[in-house]
CSV table of C-alpha atoms in Angstrom, one decimal:
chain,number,residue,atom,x,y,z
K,1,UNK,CA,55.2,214.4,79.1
K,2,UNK,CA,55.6,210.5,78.5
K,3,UNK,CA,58.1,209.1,80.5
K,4,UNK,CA,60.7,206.8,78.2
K,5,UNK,CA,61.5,203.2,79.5
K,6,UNK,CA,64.8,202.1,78.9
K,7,UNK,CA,65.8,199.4,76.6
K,8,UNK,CA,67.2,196.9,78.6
K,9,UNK,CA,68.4,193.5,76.2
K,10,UNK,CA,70.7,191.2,78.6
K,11,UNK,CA,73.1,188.7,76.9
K,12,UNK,CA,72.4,185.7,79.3
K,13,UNK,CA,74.1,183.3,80.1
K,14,UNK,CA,76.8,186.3,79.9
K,15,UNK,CA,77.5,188.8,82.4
K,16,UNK,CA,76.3,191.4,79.9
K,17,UNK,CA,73.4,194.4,79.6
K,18,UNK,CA,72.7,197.0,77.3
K,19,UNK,CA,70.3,200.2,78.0
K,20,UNK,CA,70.1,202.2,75.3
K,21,UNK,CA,73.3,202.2,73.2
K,22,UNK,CA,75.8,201.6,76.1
K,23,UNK,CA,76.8,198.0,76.5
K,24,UNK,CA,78.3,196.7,79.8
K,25,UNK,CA,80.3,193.3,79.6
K,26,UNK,CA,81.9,191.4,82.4
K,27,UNK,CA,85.0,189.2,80.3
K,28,UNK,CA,88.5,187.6,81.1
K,29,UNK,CA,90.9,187.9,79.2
K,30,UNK,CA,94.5,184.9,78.3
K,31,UNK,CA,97.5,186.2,78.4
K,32,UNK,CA,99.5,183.2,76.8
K,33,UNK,CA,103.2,182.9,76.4
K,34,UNK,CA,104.8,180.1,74.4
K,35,UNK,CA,108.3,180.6,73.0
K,36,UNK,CA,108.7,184.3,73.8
K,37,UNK,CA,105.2,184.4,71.6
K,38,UNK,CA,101.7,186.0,72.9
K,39,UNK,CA,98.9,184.2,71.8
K,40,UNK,CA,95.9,186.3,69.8
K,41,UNK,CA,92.9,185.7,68.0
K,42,UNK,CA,91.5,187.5,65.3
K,43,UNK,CA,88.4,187.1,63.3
K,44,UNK,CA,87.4,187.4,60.0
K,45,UNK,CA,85.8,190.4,60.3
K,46,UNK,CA,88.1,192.1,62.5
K,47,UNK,CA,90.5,194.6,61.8
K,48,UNK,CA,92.6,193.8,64.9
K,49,UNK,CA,93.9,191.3,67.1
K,50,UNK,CA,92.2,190.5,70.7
K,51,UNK,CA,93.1,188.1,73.4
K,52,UNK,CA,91.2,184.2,74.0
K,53,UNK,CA,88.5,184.9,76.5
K,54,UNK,CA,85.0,185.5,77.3
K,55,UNK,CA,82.3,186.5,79.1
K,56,UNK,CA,82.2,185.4,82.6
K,57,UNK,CA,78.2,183.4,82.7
K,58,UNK,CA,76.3,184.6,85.7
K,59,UNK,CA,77.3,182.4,88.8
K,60,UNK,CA,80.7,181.6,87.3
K,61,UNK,CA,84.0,182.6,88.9
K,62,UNK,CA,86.6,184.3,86.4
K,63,UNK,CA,88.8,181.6,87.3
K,64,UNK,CA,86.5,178.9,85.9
K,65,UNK,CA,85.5,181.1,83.0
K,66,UNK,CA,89.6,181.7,81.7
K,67,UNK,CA,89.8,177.8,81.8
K,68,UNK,CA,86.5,177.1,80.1
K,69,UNK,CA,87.1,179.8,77.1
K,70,UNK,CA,90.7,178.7,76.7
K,71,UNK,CA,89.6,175.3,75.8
K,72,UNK,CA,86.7,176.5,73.9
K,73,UNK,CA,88.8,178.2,71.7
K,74,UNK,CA,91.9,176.4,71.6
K,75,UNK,CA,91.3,172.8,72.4
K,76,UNK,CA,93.7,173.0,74.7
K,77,UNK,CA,93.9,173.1,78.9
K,78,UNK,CA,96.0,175.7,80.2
K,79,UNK,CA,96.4,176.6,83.8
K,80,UNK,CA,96.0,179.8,85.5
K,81,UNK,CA,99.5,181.4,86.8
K,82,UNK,CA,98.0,184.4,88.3
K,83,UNK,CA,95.6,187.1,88.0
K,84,UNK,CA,97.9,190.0,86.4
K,85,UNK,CA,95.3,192.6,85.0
K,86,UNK,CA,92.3,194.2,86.1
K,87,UNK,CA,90.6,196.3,83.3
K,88,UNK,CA,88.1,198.9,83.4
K,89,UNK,CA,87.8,199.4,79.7
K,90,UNK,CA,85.8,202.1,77.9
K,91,UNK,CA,85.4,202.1,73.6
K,92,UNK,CA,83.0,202.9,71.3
K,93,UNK,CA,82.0,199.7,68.8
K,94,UNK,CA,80.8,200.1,65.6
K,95,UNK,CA,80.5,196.5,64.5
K,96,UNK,CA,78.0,193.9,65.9
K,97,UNK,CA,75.2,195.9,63.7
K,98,UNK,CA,75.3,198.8,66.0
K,99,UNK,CA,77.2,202.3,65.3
K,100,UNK,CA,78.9,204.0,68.0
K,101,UNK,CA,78.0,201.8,70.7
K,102,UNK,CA,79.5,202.7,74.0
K,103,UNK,CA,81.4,200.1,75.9
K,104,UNK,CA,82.2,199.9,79.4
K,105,UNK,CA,83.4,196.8,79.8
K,106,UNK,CA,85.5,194.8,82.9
K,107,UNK,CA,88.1,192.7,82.2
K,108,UNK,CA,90.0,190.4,84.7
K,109,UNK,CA,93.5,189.0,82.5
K,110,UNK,CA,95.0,185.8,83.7
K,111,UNK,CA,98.5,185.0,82.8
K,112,UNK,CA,98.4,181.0,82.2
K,113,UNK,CA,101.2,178.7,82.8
K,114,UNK,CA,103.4,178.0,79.6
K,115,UNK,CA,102.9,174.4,78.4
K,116,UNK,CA,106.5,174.6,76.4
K,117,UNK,CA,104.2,173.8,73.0
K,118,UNK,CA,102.3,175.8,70.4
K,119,UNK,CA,99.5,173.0,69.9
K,120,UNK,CA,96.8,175.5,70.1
K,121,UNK,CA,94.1,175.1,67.0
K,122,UNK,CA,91.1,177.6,66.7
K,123,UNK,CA,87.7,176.7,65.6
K,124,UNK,CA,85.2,179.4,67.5
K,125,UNK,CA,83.3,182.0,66.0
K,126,UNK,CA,83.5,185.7,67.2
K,127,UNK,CA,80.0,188.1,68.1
K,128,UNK,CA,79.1,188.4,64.4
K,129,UNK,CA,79.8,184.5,63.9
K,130,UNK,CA,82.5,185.3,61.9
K,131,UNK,CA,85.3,182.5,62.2
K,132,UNK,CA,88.4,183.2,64.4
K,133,UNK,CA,91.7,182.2,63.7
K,134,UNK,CA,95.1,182.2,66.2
K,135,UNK,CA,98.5,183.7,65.4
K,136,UNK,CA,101.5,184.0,67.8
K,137,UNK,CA,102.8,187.3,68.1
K,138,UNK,CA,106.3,187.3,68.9
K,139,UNK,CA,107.0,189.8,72.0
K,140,UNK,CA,109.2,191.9,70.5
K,141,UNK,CA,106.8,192.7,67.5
K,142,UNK,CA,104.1,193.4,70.4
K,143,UNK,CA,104.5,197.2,70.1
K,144,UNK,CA,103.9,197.5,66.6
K,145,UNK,CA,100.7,195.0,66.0
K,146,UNK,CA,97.1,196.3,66.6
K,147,UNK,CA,96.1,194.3,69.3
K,148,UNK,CA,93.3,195.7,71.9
K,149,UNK,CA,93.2,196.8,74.6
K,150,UNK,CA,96.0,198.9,73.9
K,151,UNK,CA,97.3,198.6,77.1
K,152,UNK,CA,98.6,195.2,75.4
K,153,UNK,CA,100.7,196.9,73.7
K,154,UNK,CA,103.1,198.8,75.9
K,155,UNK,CA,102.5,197.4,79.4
K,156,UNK,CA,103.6,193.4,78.3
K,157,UNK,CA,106.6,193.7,80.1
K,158,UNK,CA,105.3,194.6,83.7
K,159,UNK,CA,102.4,192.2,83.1
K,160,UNK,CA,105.1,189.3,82.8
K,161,UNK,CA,107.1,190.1,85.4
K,162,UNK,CA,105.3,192.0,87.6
K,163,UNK,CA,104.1,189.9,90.6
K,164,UNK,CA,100.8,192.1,91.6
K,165,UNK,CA,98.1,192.9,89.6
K,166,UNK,CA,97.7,195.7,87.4
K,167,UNK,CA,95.1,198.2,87.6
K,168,UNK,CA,94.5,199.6,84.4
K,169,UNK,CA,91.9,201.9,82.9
K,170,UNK,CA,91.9,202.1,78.7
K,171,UNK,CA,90.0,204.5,77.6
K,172,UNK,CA,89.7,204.4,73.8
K,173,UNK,CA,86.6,206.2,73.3
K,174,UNK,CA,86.0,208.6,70.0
């Protein structure tokens, strides 16, 4: 019997592999509070709303990377508060040309310092190269606005005022 090789595609610079239909991505992820507003993206394409971030390059701390994507996609140089959310997140994809692609993907959230302005401006592209766009979400409309993870959604509160970090695993696999 042959012996199948797996398909191994990595996605330098990113901290990302895929082996046959499961993709694994190292990202961070902004949580960004201006005016009792969280700060999303969304992209043309996209049927939800997400947080600014990235993959973490190889050699880069997450630190570094939250800074560097925040003013990749804003323009704008925000600070890092704290490290408030560690991620394991599982989902399957069927976007980026694939169907039912299963996701395993780790996600370190930093909660930046407010600047006391909304002078962010978007002008990145998302995986498919469709253009993104920015909206501020106001908190207490949070609950009821499709943003992913999920965990988003229902566990703002403790992420803002909580002082440790929160260990989360969102499993939104179908």
């Amino acid at each position: 019997m042959e012996e199948k090789k797996d398909d191994i595609r990595v996605g330098y610079p990113d901290c990302c592999f895929m082996v046959n239909g499961n993709w694994f991505r190292y990202r961070t992820g902004a949580i960004i509070i201006e005016d009792n507003s969280f700060l999303v993206v969304k992209s043309e394409t996209s049927p939800y709303y997400y947080t600014v971030g990235g993959g973490v390059h190889m050699n880069e701390k997450s630190e570094d990377c939250i800074v560097r994507e925040v003013r990749e996609e804003t323009g704008v140089d925000y600070e890092i508060d704290r490290l408030s959310v560690i991620c394991e997140n599982f989902f399957t994809e069927k976007s980026l040309g694939y169907d039912n692609l299963n996701c395993h993907v780790i996600e370190f959230y930093y909660l930046m310092k407010s600047r006391g302005k909304k002078d962010a401006k978007c002008s990145s592209v998302g995986w498919d190269n469709a253009k993104e766009s920015i909206d501020w979400i106001p908190l207490d409309k949070i609950a009821e606005t499709d943003i992913r993870p999920a965990f988003l959604r229902t566990y703002m509160k403790d992420i803002l005022e909580k002082k440790s970090v929160i260990h989360i695993i969102n499993d939104d696999r179908k």
